[in-house]
Coordinates of C-alpha atoms in Angstrom, one line a residue:
M860 CA -28.4 -17.5 2.7
R861 CA -31.2 -17.9 5.4
W862 CA -32.4 -21.5 5.4
W863 CA -29.5 -21.9 8.0
L864 CA -30.3 -19.8 10.9
P865 CA -32.8 -21.3 11.9
A866 CA -30.7 -24.8 11.1
L867 CA -28.2 -23.3 14.0
L868 CA -31.2 -22.6 16.4
A869 CA -32.4 -25.6 16.3
C870 CA -29.0 -27.9 17.0
A871 CA -28.3 -25.0 19.6
F872 CA -31.6 -26.1 21.5
A873 CA -30.8 -29.7 20.7
G874 CA -29.9 -30.6 23.8
V875 CA -33.2 -30.1 25.8
A876 CA -35.2 -32.4 24.0
Y877 CA -32.8 -35.7 23.3
A878 CA -34.0 -36.5 26.4
A879 CA -37.2 -37.5 25.2
V880 CA -36.3 -39.1 21.9
E881 CA -33.3 -41.1 22.5
P882 CA -34.3 -44.1 23.0
G883 CA -31.9 -47.0 24.7
V884 CA -30.2 -43.7 26.8
T885 CA -30.2 -43.4 30.3
V886 CA -29.8 -40.4 32.1
L887 CA -27.5 -40.0 35.2
D888 CA -28.1 -36.2 36.1
R889 CA -29.0 -37.1 39.9
G890 CA -25.2 -38.4 41.8
E891 CA -23.1 -37.5 45.1
A892 CA -20.4 -35.4 45.3
V893 CA -17.1 -35.3 47.3
R894 CA -14.2 -32.9 47.6
S895 CA -10.9 -33.9 47.6
D896 CA -6.8 -32.3 47.6
W897 CA -4.7 -31.6 44.0
S898 CA -3.5 -34.6 44.6
A899 CA -6.2 -37.9 45.2
A900 CA -5.8 -40.8 43.1
A901 CA -8.9 -42.1 44.4
P902 CA -12.1 -40.5 45.7
P903 CA -12.7 -40.1 49.6
A904 CA -15.2 -42.6 51.7
A905 CA -16.4 -39.8 53.4
G906 CA -18.2 -36.7 53.5
W907 CA -20.7 -36.7 50.4
V908 CA -23.5 -34.7 49.2
P909 CA -26.3 -35.3 47.0
V910 CA -26.0 -33.2 44.0
Q911 CA -27.9 -32.2 40.8
L912 CA -26.1 -32.4 37.9
L913 CA -25.6 -29.0 35.8
D914 CA -23.7 -29.2 39.2
L915 CA -21.1 -25.9 39.3
W916 CA -19.0 -26.2 43.4
H917 CA -18.5 -22.5 43.9
K918 CA -21.8 -22.2 44.8
R919 CA -21.6 -24.9 47.6
W920 CA -17.8 -24.8 48.6
P921 CA -17.4 -20.8 47.5
E922 CA -13.5 -21.1 48.9
H923 CA -11.9 -25.1 47.5
D924 CA -9.6 -25.1 44.9
G925 CA -8.9 -27.9 44.1
V926 CA -10.5 -31.8 42.8
V927 CA -14.4 -33.1 43.5
W928 CA -15.5 -36.4 42.4
Y929 CA -18.9 -36.6 41.7
R930 CA -20.4 -40.5 42.4
L931 CA -23.4 -41.6 39.4
H932 CA -25.5 -44.9 39.3
W933 CA -26.9 -46.7 36.4
Q934 CA -28.2 -50.4 36.0
Q935 CA -27.6 -52.4 33.2
Q936 CA -29.6 -55.1 32.4
D937 CA -26.8 -57.2 30.4
P938 CA -23.0 -56.0 30.6
Q939 CA -23.1 -57.7 26.4
T940 CA -24.9 -55.1 24.8
P941 CA -22.7 -52.1 23.1
T942 CA -23.2 -49.0 25.5
A943 CA -21.9 -45.9 25.1
L944 CA -20.2 -42.9 27.6
L945 CA -21.4 -39.6 27.6
A946 CA -20.1 -36.6 29.7
D947 CA -21.7 -33.1 28.5
Y948 CA -20.5 -31.5 31.1
M949 CA -16.0 -31.3 33.1
S950 CA -14.6 -27.8 34.4
L951 CA -11.3 -27.4 34.4
S952 CA -10.4 -30.4 33.9
G953 CA -11.2 -33.9 34.5
A954 CA -11.4 -38.2 33.9
I955 CA -13.5 -40.4 33.7
Y956 CA -13.6 -44.2 35.6
V957 CA -16.6 -46.1 35.0
N958 CA -16.5 -49.4 38.3
G959 CA -13.2 -47.7 38.5
E960 CA -11.0 -48.5 35.3
A961 CA -10.5 -45.6 33.7
V962 CA -11.9 -44.3 30.7
A963 CA -11.2 -41.6 29.7
R964 CA -8.8 -38.1 30.6
D965 CA -7.3 -35.0 30.3
P966 CA -3.8 -34.3 29.9
S967 CA -3.3 -33.0 32.9
L968 CA -5.2 -32.8 35.8
V969 CA -3.3 -30.1 37.9
E970 CA -1.9 -26.3 37.2
P971 CA -1.5 -25.5 34.7
L972 CA -5.2 -27.8 33.8
S973 CA -6.5 -29.1 30.9
R974 CA -9.7 -27.4 29.5
T975 CA -12.0 -29.6 28.9
W976 CA -14.8 -27.5 29.0
N977 CA -15.7 -26.7 25.7
S978 CA -16.0 -30.2 24.3
P979 CA -17.9 -33.3 25.7
H980 CA -16.5 -36.6 26.5
Y981 CA -17.4 -39.6 24.0
A982 CA -16.2 -43.4 25.3
L983 CA -17.2 -47.2 23.9
L984 CA -17.2 -49.1 27.1
P985 CA -15.9 -52.7 26.4
A986 CA -18.1 -55.5 27.7
S987 CA -15.8 -56.0 30.4
L988 CA -16.4 -53.2 32.5
L989 CA -19.8 -53.7 32.9
R990 CA -21.7 -55.9 35.3
A991 CA -24.8 -56.7 35.1
G992 CA -26.8 -54.1 37.7
E993 CA -25.5 -51.3 39.3
N994 CA -22.7 -50.1 37.6
T995 CA -21.5 -46.7 38.9
V996 CA -19.2 -43.5 36.9
W997 CA -16.8 -41.5 38.3
L998 CA -16.1 -38.3 37.1
R999 CA -12.8 -36.3 39.0
V1000 CA -13.0 -33.1 38.5
S1001 CA -9.7 -30.7 38.4
G1002 CA -11.1 -26.6 39.1
L1003 CA -10.6 -23.3 40.5
T1004 CA -13.8 -21.6 42.1
A1005 CA -12.8 -18.7 41.0
Y1006 CA -14.2 -19.7 37.1
Q1007 CA -17.7 -22.0 37.7
P1008 CA -16.0 -25.6 38.1
G1009 CA -18.4 -28.0 37.7
A1010 CA -19.7 -31.1 36.4
G1011 CA -23.0 -31.5 34.0
P1012 CA -25.7 -35.1 33.3
V1013 CA -23.8 -38.6 32.1
R1014 CA -25.5 -40.4 29.4
V1015 CA -25.1 -43.7 28.5
G1016 CA -26.6 -46.8 26.6
D1017 CA -26.7 -46.7 22.7
P1018 CA -23.6 -45.8 21.8
Q1019 CA -25.2 -44.4 18.0
A1020 CA -27.3 -42.6 19.4
L1021 CA -24.9 -41.2 22.0
Q1022 CA -22.4 -40.9 19.3
Q1023 CA -25.3 -38.7 17.1
R1024 CA -25.6 -36.4 20.5
Y1025 CA -21.7 -35.8 21.0
R1026 CA -21.4 -34.2 17.0
S1027 CA -24.5 -32.3 17.7
E1028 CA -22.9 -30.8 21.3
R1029 CA -19.4 -30.7 19.6
F1030 CA -20.0 -28.6 17.0
Q1031 CA -22.3 -26.4 19.1
R1032 CA -19.0 -26.3 21.5
Y1033 CA -15.9 -27.0 19.5
D1034 CA -15.9 -26.6 15.8
I1035 CA -18.4 -23.7 14.9
K1036 CA -15.6 -22.0 17.2
L1037 CA -12.7 -23.0 15.3
I1038 CA -14.8 -21.8 12.3
N1039 CA -15.3 -18.7 13.6
L1040 CA -12.5 -18.2 14.6
A1041 CA -10.9 -19.4 11.3
M1042 CA -12.9 -16.8 9.3
A1043 CA -12.4 -14.2 12.4
V1044 CA -8.1 -14.8 11.6
V1045 CA -8.3 -14.8 7.6
L1046 CA -11.2 -12.1 7.3
G1047 CA -8.5 -10.1 10.1
G1048 CA -5.2 -11.1 7.7
V1049 CA -7.4 -9.5 5.1
F1050 CA -8.1 -6.0 6.3
L1051 CA -4.7 -6.1 8.1
L1052 CA -3.5 -5.7 4.5
M1053 CA -6.3 -3.9 2.8
W1054 CA -5.7 -1.4 5.9
L1055 CA -1.5 -0.8 4.4
L1056 CA -1.9 -0.6 1.6
R1057 CA -4.2 1.8 2.0
R1058 CA -3.1 3.5 5.6
K1059 CA -5.6 6.9 4.7
D1060 CA -8.9 5.1 5.4
S1061 CA -7.9 3.3 9.1
V1062 CA -11.9 2.3 9.9
Y1063 CA -10.3 -1.7 7.8
G1064 CA -7.5 -1.4 10.1
W1065 CA -10.0 -0.8 13.3
F1066 CA -11.6 -3.9 11.8
A1067 CA -8.6 -5.9 11.4
L1068 CA -7.9 -5.7 15.1
T1069 CA -10.6 -6.4 15.9
E1070 CA -11.4 -9.3 14.7
L1071 CA -7.4 -9.7 15.8
A1072 CA -8.3 -9.4 19.1
G1073 CA -11.3 -11.2 18.9
S1074 CA -9.1 -13.9 17.7
L1075 CA -7.4 -14.2 20.7
Y1076 CA -10.2 -13.8 22.8
G1077 CA -11.9 -16.7 20.2
Y1078 CA -9.2 -19.2 20.7
N1079 CA -10.1 -18.9 24.7
H1080 CA -12.7 -21.7 23.3
I1081 CA -11.0 -24.3 21.4
A1082 CA -7.7 -24.3 23.7
T1083 CA -6.7 -27.7 25.3
G1084 CA -4.0 -26.5 27.2
I1085 CA -3.3 -22.7 28.8
R1086 CA 0.4 -22.6 27.6
P1087 CA 2.4 -20.6 26.9
L1088 CA 1.0 -18.8 29.9
P1089 CA 2.4 -20.5 33.8
S1090 CA -1.4 -20.7 35.2
T1091 CA -5.3 -20.8 34.8
D1092 CA -5.2 -16.9 36.5
A1093 CA -3.2 -15.5 34.4
W1094 CA -5.0 -18.3 31.1
Q1095 CA -7.8 -15.9 32.7
A1096 CA -6.6 -12.4 32.8
F1097 CA -5.3 -12.3 29.0
N1098 CA -8.4 -13.4 27.5
A1099 CA -10.6 -10.7 29.7
A1100 CA -8.0 -8.7 28.7
F1101 CA -7.8 -9.4 24.6
Y1102 CA -11.9 -9.1 25.7
V1103 CA -11.5 -5.7 26.7
C1104 CA -9.6 -4.7 23.6
A1105 CA -11.9 -6.3 21.1
G1106 CA -14.7 -4.4 22.4
A1107 CA -12.4 -1.3 22.5
S1108 CA -11.2 -1.7 18.6
Y1109 CA -14.7 -2.6 17.8
A1110 CA -16.4 1.0 18.4
L1111 CA -13.7 2.3 17.2
F1112 CA -14.4 0.6 13.9
L1113 CA -18.3 1.6 13.9
L1114 CA -16.8 5.0 14.6
R1115 CA -14.0 5.1 11.5
Y1116 CA -16.9 3.3 9.5
C1117 CA -20.1 7.0 10.3
E1118 CA -16.9 8.7 10.0
R1119 CA -16.7 10.7 13.4
S1120 CA -14.2 10.8 15.5
Y1121 CA -14.1 11.3 19.4
P1122 CA -10.9 12.0 21.1
R1123 CA -11.3 12.1 24.0
L1124 CA -13.4 9.3 23.8
E1125 CA -10.9 7.1 21.5
R1126 CA -8.0 7.9 24.1
V1127 CA -10.2 6.4 27.5
L1128 CA -10.9 3.3 25.0
A1129 CA -7.1 2.9 24.6
A1130 CA -6.5 3.3 28.1
L1131 CA -8.6 1.3 29.1
C1132 CA -6.7 -1.7 26.6
V1133 CA -3.0 -0.9 27.7
L1134 CA -4.8 -0.8 32.1
A1135 CA -6.3 -4.4 31.2
L1136 CA -3.1 -5.5 29.3
L1137 CA -0.8 -4.3 32.3
S1138 CA -3.3 -5.8 35.0
A1139 CA -3.3 -9.5 33.2
A1140 CA 0.5 -8.6 32.7
L1141 CA 1.6 -7.4 35.4
L1142 CA -1.5 -9.2 38.5
P1143 CA -2.2 -11.8 37.2
A1144 CA -3.1 -13.5 40.5
W1145 CA -5.4 -10.8 40.9
T1146 CA -6.7 -10.0 36.9
G1147 CA -8.0 -13.7 36.9
P1148 CA -10.7 -14.2 39.4
H1149 CA -12.2 -10.4 39.0
R1150 CA -11.9 -10.9 35.8
N1151 CA -15.6 -10.7 35.5
L1152 CA -14.9 -6.6 35.9
W1153 CA -12.9 -6.9 32.2
F1154 CA -15.7 -8.6 30.9
A1155 CA -17.7 -6.1 31.6
V1156 CA -16.2 -3.2 30.8
G1157 CA -15.9 -5.4 27.2
G1158 CA -19.2 -6.3 27.1
L1159 CA -20.2 -2.2 27.6
C1160 CA -18.1 -1.2 25.0
Y1161 CA -19.9 -3.7 22.9
Y1162 CA -23.4 -2.9 23.0
V1163 CA -22.7 1.3 23.8
A1164 CA -21.1 1.1 20.4
I1165 CA -23.4 -0.9 18.6
G1166 CA -27.0 0.7 20.9
W1167 CA -24.8 4.0 18.8
F1168 CA -24.8 3.0 15.3
L1169 CA -28.0 1.1 15.4
V1170 CA -29.4 5.2 15.9
Q1171 CA -26.7 6.6 13.0
A1172 CA -27.7 3.8 11.0
W1173 CA -31.3 4.3 11.9
R1174 CA -30.8 7.6 11.0
S1175 CA -29.0 8.0 8.0
R1176 CA -30.6 5.0 5.4
R1177 CA -27.5 4.6 4.6
P1178 CA -28.1 0.3 2.5
D1179 CA -25.2 -0.7 3.5
A1180 CA -25.0 0.7 7.1
L1181 CA -29.2 -0.3 7.3
V1182 CA -27.2 -4.2 6.4
L1183 CA -24.5 -3.8 8.7
A1184 CA -27.5 -2.6 11.5
A1185 CA -29.7 -5.1 10.8
C1186 CA -26.7 -8.5 10.6
L1187 CA -26.2 -7.3 14.7
L1188 CA -29.1 -7.5 16.0
L1189 CA -29.9 -11.1 15.9
P1190 CA -25.6 -10.9 18.2
V1191 CA -26.7 -8.6 20.6
L1192 CA -29.8 -9.9 21.1
V1193 CA -27.9 -14.2 21.7
S1194 CA -25.6 -12.2 23.2
F1195 CA -28.0 -10.5 26.2
R1196 CA -28.8 -14.6 27.3
D1197 CA -24.7 -15.3 27.1
F1198 CA -23.8 -13.0 29.2
A1199 CA -26.2 -14.2 31.8
L1200 CA -25.0 -17.6 31.5
F1201 CA -21.4 -16.4 31.8
F1202 CA -22.5 -14.5 35.4
G1203 CA -23.5 -17.5 36.2
W1204 CA -27.7 -15.6 36.7
I1205 CA -28.6 -18.5 34.2
G1206 CA -27.7 -22.4 33.4
G1207 CA -26.1 -23.8 30.8
T1208 CA -23.0 -25.1 29.5
T1209 CA -23.2 -23.8 26.0
Y1210 CA -22.8 -20.8 24.1
W1211 CA -24.8 -18.8 21.2
L1212 CA -23.4 -16.1 19.9
S1213 CA -20.7 -18.6 18.3
L1214 CA -24.1 -19.8 16.5
T1215 CA -24.5 -15.5 14.8
S1216 CA -21.1 -14.5 14.8
L1217 CA -20.9 -16.1 11.6
L1218 CA -24.0 -14.1 11.1
T1219 CA -21.9 -11.0 12.1
L1220 CA -18.9 -12.0 9.9
I1221 CA -20.6 -12.2 7.0
G1222 CA -22.4 -8.7 7.4
I1223 CA -19.3 -6.8 8.4
G1224 CA -17.6 -8.2 5.3
F1225 CA -20.2 -7.6 3.0
V1226 CA -20.6 -3.0 3.9
L1227 CA -17.1 -2.9 4.5
S1228 CA -16.9 -5.1 0.4
Y1229 CA -18.6 -2.6 -0.2
R1230 CA -17.2 0.0 0.8
F1231 CA -14.0 -0.5 -0.6
V1232 CA -16.2 -1.8 -3.5
A1233 CA -18.1 2.3 -3.8
A1234 CA -14.6 3.6 -2.9
M1235 CA -13.1 2.0 -6.3
R1236 CA -16.2 3.6 -8.1
R1237 CA -15.7 6.7 -7.0
V1238 CA -11.3 6.1 -7.8
E1239 CA -12.5 5.0 -11.3
G1240 CA -14.9 7.7 -11.6
F1241 CA -12.1 10.1 -10.9
N1242 CA -10.0 8.5 -13.0
L1243 CA -12.2 8.7 -16.4
E1244 CA -12.2 12.5 -15.5
L1245 CA -8.6 12.8 -14.7
K1246 CA -8.4 11.0 -18.4
R1247 CA -11.0 13.6 -20.2
E1248 CA -9.2 16.4 -18.7
V1249 CA -6.2 15.7 -19.6
D1250 CA -7.0 14.1 -22.5
A1251 CA -8.0 17.9 -22.4
A1252 CA -5.2 19.9 -21.4
T1253 CA -2.9 17.4 -24.3
T1254 CA -5.3 18.6 -26.9
E1255 CA -4.8 22.0 -25.7
L1256 CA -1.6 21.6 -25.5
A1257 CA -0.9 20.3 -28.7
Q1258 CA -3.2 22.7 -30.5
T1259 CA -0.4 25.5 -28.8
L1260 CA 2.0 23.4 -29.9
A1261 CA 1.1 23.6 -33.2
R1262 CA 0.5 27.3 -33.2
Q1263 CA 3.8 28.1 -31.7
H1264 CA 6.1 25.6 -34.0
A1265 CA 4.0 27.6 -36.7
L1266 CA 4.9 31.4 -34.9
E1267 CA 8.9 30.0 -35.0
L1268 CA 8.4 28.1 -38.0
A1269 CA 7.1 31.4 -39.4
H1270 CA 9.4 33.0 -37.6
S1271 CA 12.4 31.6 -38.7
R1272 CA 11.2 31.8 -42.0
A1273 CA 11.3 35.1 -41.9
G1274 CA 14.5 35.8 -39.9
E1275 CA 16.5 33.6 -42.8
R1276 CA 15.1 35.8 -45.7
L1277 CA 16.0 38.9 -42.9
Q1278 CA 19.3 38.1 -42.9
L1279 CA 19.5 37.0 -46.3
V1280 CA 18.9 40.5 -47.2
R1281 CA 21.3 41.7 -45.2
D1282 CA 24.0 39.5 -46.6
L1283 CA 23.1 40.7 -49.6
H1284 CA 22.7 44.0 -49.0
D1285 CA 26.1 44.0 -46.8
G1286 CA 27.8 41.5 -49.1
F1287 CA 26.4 41.6 -53.0
G1288 CA 25.2 44.9 -52.2
G1289 CA 28.2 46.8 -51.8
T1290 CA 30.4 45.1 -54.7
L1291 CA 28.2 46.0 -56.4
V1292 CA 27.8 49.6 -55.3
G1293 CA 31.4 49.3 -56.0
A1294 CA 31.5 47.8 -59.1
I1295 CA 29.0 50.7 -60.1
A1296 CA 31.4 53.6 -59.3
Q1297 CA 34.0 51.5 -60.7
L1298 CA 32.7 52.1 -64.2
E1299 CA 31.9 55.4 -63.4
A1300 CA 35.0 56.7 -62.9
T1301 CA 36.1 54.4 -65.6
P1302 CA 37.2 56.1 -69.2
A1303 CA 35.0 55.7 -71.8
D1304 CA 36.7 53.9 -73.6
A1305 CA 37.6 51.0 -70.0
S1306 CA 38.4 47.4 -72.5
K1307 CA 36.6 44.6 -72.0
A1308 CA 38.8 42.5 -70.1
Q1309 CA 38.0 44.6 -66.6
L1310 CA 34.2 44.7 -67.9
I1311 CA 34.5 41.5 -67.7
A1312 CA 36.9 41.5 -64.6
T1313 CA 34.0 44.1 -62.8
L1314 CA 31.2 41.1 -63.6
K1315 CA 33.0 38.4 -62.4
E1316 CA 33.5 39.9 -58.9
L1317 CA 29.7 40.9 -58.1
R1318 CA 29.3 36.6 -59.3
D1319 CA 31.6 35.0 -57.2
D1320 CA 30.2 37.5 -54.5
L1321 CA 26.7 36.6 -55.6
R1322 CA 27.3 33.1 -55.4
L1323 CA 28.9 33.1 -52.1
V1324 CA 25.5 34.4 -50.8
I1325 CA 24.0 31.6 -52.5
D1326 CA 27.3 28.7 -51.8
S1327 CA 26.3 29.7 -47.9
T1328 CA 23.0 29.1 -47.6
A1329 CA 21.8 26.8 -50.1
R1330 CA 22.5 24.0 -48.4
E1331 CA 21.8 23.4 -43.9
H1332 CA 24.7 22.1 -43.0
A1333 CA 28.3 22.1 -45.0
D1334 CA 31.7 20.6 -44.8
L1335 CA 33.7 23.6 -43.4
S1336 CA 36.6 23.1 -45.7
A1337 CA 33.9 22.9 -49.1
Q1338 CA 33.3 26.5 -48.2
L1339 CA 35.8 27.8 -48.0
A1340 CA 37.9 27.2 -51.5
P1341 CA 36.3 29.6 -53.6
L1342 CA 36.5 31.7 -51.4
R1343 CA 40.4 31.1 -51.0
H1344 CA 40.1 30.4 -54.9
R1345 CA 38.5 33.8 -55.8
L1346 CA 40.4 35.9 -53.0
G1347 CA 43.7 34.1 -54.1
R1348 CA 43.4 35.6 -57.9
L1349 CA 41.8 38.4 -56.5
L1350 CA 45.4 39.1 -53.5
E1351 CA 47.0 38.3 -56.9
T1352 CA 46.6 41.3 -59.2
A1353 CA 48.2 43.5 -55.9
D1354 CA 51.0 41.3 -56.3
I1355 CA 50.3 40.3 -52.2
D1356 CA 51.3 36.5 -51.3
S1357 CA 48.9 34.7 -50.0
R1358 CA 49.5 31.8 -47.4
W1359 CA 46.5 29.7 -46.4
Q1360 CA 47.1 27.6 -43.5
L1361 CA 43.6 25.2 -42.9
Q1362 CA 44.2 22.5 -40.3
N1363 CA 41.8 19.5 -38.5
L1364 CA 39.0 21.6 -40.1
D1365 CA 37.1 18.0 -41.8
G1366 CA 33.5 16.9 -40.1
I1367 CA 33.7 20.6 -39.5
E1368 CA 29.6 22.2 -40.2
L1369 CA 28.1 25.5 -39.8
D1370 CA 24.5 26.4 -40.1
S1371 CA 24.1 28.8 -43.1
A1372 CA 23.8 32.0 -41.6
R1373 CA 27.5 30.9 -38.5
S1374 CA 29.3 29.7 -42.4
L1375 CA 27.9 33.3 -44.2
D1376 CA 29.0 35.3 -41.5
L1377 CA 32.8 33.5 -41.5
L1378 CA 32.7 34.5 -44.9
R1379 CA 31.4 37.2 -45.2
L1380 CA 34.7 38.6 -42.2
L1381 CA 37.8 36.6 -43.9
Q1382 CA 36.1 38.1 -47.5
E1383 CA 36.0 42.0 -46.2
A1384 CA 39.5 41.1 -44.4
L1385 CA 41.3 40.3 -46.4
T1386 CA 39.7 42.7 -49.4
N1387 CA 40.7 45.9 -46.2
V1388 CA 44.1 44.3 -47.3
Y1389 CA 44.2 44.0 -51.0
K1390 CA 42.8 47.5 -51.2
H1391 CA 44.3 49.9 -48.0
S1392 CA 46.9 47.6 -46.7
R1393 CA 49.1 48.2 -49.7
A1394 CA 50.6 44.4 -48.7
R1395 CA 52.8 42.3 -50.1
R1396 CA 52.4 39.0 -48.0
V1397 CA 49.4 37.6 -46.3
D1398 CA 49.1 35.0 -43.9
V1399 CA 45.4 33.1 -43.3
A1400 CA 44.7 30.8 -40.6
L1401 CA 42.6 28.3 -39.2
R1402 CA 42.2 25.6 -37.1
R1403 CA 40.3 24.0 -33.9
A1404 CA 41.5 23.9 -30.5
G1405 CA 39.1 21.8 -28.6
G1406 CA 35.9 22.6 -29.3
H1407 CA 36.8 26.2 -30.8
L1408 CA 37.7 27.6 -33.7
Q1409 CA 40.8 29.7 -34.2
L1410 CA 40.9 32.5 -37.4
S1411 CA 44.2 35.2 -37.5
I1412 CA 45.3 36.5 -40.3
D1413 CA 48.1 38.6 -40.4
D1414 CA 49.4 41.3 -42.8
D1415 CA 52.9 43.2 -43.2
G1416 CA 51.2 46.5 -44.5
H1417 CA 50.9 49.8 -43.0
G1418 CA 49.2 49.2 -40.7
I1419 CA 44.9 50.2 -39.9
G1420 CA 45.2 53.7 -39.7
A1421 CA 45.3 55.0 -42.6
A1422 CA 42.4 52.2 -44.2
A1423 CA 39.9 52.6 -41.6
K1424 CA 39.8 56.1 -42.0
A1425 CA 39.6 55.7 -45.7
D1426 CA 36.7 53.1 -45.4
G1427 CA 34.8 55.1 -43.2
G1428 CA 34.7 52.5 -40.4
A1429 CA 32.0 50.8 -42.0
G1430 CA 34.1 47.2 -42.6
L1431 CA 35.6 46.9 -39.1
A1432 CA 31.6 47.4 -38.1
S1433 CA 30.1 44.8 -40.2
M1434 CA 33.2 42.5 -39.3
R1435 CA 33.2 43.0 -35.7
S1436 CA 29.1 42.7 -35.4
R1437 CA 29.9 40.2 -37.4
A1438 CA 32.8 37.7 -35.2
Q1439 CA 29.9 38.9 -32.6
R1440 CA 27.4 36.6 -34.2
L1441 CA 29.8 33.7 -34.3
G1442 CA 30.3 33.6 -30.5
G1443 CA 33.1 35.8 -30.2
E1444 CA 35.6 38.9 -29.8
L1445 CA 37.4 40.4 -32.8
R1446 CA 40.8 41.5 -31.6
I1447 CA 42.6 44.0 -33.8
E1448 CA 45.9 44.9 -33.8
S1449 CA 48.2 47.4 -36.4
G1450 CA 51.4 49.1 -36.2
E1451 CA 53.8 50.2 -39.1
S1452 CA 55.4 46.7 -39.9
G1453 CA 51.5 45.1 -40.6
T1454 CA 48.3 44.4 -39.4
A1455 CA 47.0 41.4 -36.7
L1456 CA 43.6 40.4 -36.6
R1457 CA 42.8 37.0 -34.5
L1458 CA 39.4 35.9 -33.5
E1459 CA 38.1 32.9 -31.5
F1460 CA 34.8 31.1 -31.1
P1461 CA 32.9 28.4 -30.3
L1462 CA 31.6 25.4 -33.0
A1463 CA 28.7 25.1 -31.2
G1464 CA 26.7 27.9 -31.2

C-alpha cells in the first residue's frame, strides 16, 4: 500500500519540473492582457497591459466581470514541424486562437458559463495555421472576479511531450477527482444501506451523509457546466453549502465513532447546515461571491473535529482509531496548502488534497469495516452464548417434561386402579354382598339352579367391569349389547317388559371411565326398576343429539318414594355422582303413574 503514495506526490510536483525536462517545448508565460465585454468576438486594439502567467485578474481589475484577452507570442522556425499547444489553465471558461483561427473553445462563454478550470486544453496545430517567424496565441477568458478568474502559461512545441504533460495534468486535476467522486458515491451508498439495516448504529449513517454531501461538493471539480442552476453565483453558493454540510456530517461521524454525543453542539452544526442551504437557495447572488465565509466555516468543522479525534485516538489507543488517525494526518497537512491556494494566499492551479483523499477513504472504509466485523463477531458470540443457554434450557425443560410425564403417567395409572377399585366395590362388590345376603337367607334346601343364577349374576357384573376397561376406546353400541341382553333377561324374571330404542349411536366411542359410568348408571337404574318399582313395562331410549347423548328411562311402577326408602338413597347418590362425572345432571320425576329418569351429557369429556 505504500508504493503509490510517493508516485501520486511525484505527479503533483511534476508541473514544476517540466520546464527543465521538456526538450522542444516553449513555455509562454509572459504576454499582454486587455479587458473586454461579454459579447466581444475579437480583442480590442488598445488597452493592453503586460502580464506574467499565471495571471488572476481580480487583483488587477477587482470589479471586472466579463472577458479578458491574453496575447502571447512565440517564434517558429519551420511551420512544417509538428507542433502542439497546451493551455494549462483558463477560469472560468475560454477559447484559444492561433494566428486568428480558433483551435479550442468551451461550449458557453457567457452565463451560464462553462467550467474549464478543472482541466488543461490540448490541441494539435495544423501546419496551415503556423508561420515562419512570429506566431500569436490569443486566450479569450470569461470569468467573474469573485471566483479568481485568469489564465495560466501556454506551452507550444513537441506534440509527444505536450500530450504526456496533458495526461499528467488531467490526471491530477480531473481524473483523480473523478475516481474520488466515484468512490465516495459508492461508499456513501454502501454505508447508507448498512445504516438503513442497522438504524441504531448511526455512525454508518453519518459517514454515508458525509460522503454523499462531499460528493455534491466534489462534483464541482469535474463538472463542465452549471446546469440545472441558472448562474455561476448559484453554483458557487450551493457548492459552499454542500461543503458545510459535509464538514458538519464529518464532525458528527467522528463523534459517533468515538461513541460521544453533545446535543448542543449537534444542534449548532445542524443549524449551520440549514442556514447555508437556505442562504444558497434564497440569496445566491450574495452567497456565491461570499462563499469564502462558508468555506471557512466548513473547514473549521473539519479541523476541529479531526483535532479532537486525534486526541481521543491517542488516549484510547484503540487499533482502529489509531489507523484512522494515521490516515487523516497527511490529508490534514495537505489541506493547509489547498486552503491557502483557495483563498489566494499562494499561487497555483492544482489542488493536492484529492491525491491524498484516496488514503482517507481507504482508512475510513477500513475502520468502519473493522467496526462492522467486530460488531458481527460480538453478535456471533452472543448467538453462541444464547445457543448454549437455549440448549441448556431445552435440556432442563425436556427433563422436567419427562419427570412431569412420568408423574402424570403414574397418577393416571393410580387413578385407573382407584377407579377400577371403586367400580369393583360399587358394582361387583355390591352385587357380591347382595348375593351373600341372599344365600344366607335362602333355605338350606335351595335348588342348584338358584345358586347358579346368583353366580351368573356375579359373573355378568364382573364382565361389565372387564368389558368397559379392557379397551381404551370401544364402540358404544357394542358395549351396550351384552348389558342390554343381561338386563333384559333379569327384567323378564319379574314379568317386566323392557323396550330399548337406540338412535344414531354408530361410531360413538367413549373412553373406558365414561363408558363404565354410563353402563353402571343404566345397570343401577334398571336394577332399581327390577327391585322396587313393581312396574309392568320400562322404556329405555339412548340417542345422539348433535354433540350430546340423551338417556331416558320410563317405567309404569309405583314411584320412587318407597324405592328410595328401601334403598336408603345410596343407589340414587351413586347414579348422580356418575352423571356428574359424565358432564351432565340427572333428573328424576316420580309419581303414581311411574318414574321418569333423564340425563343429557356431551360426547366430548
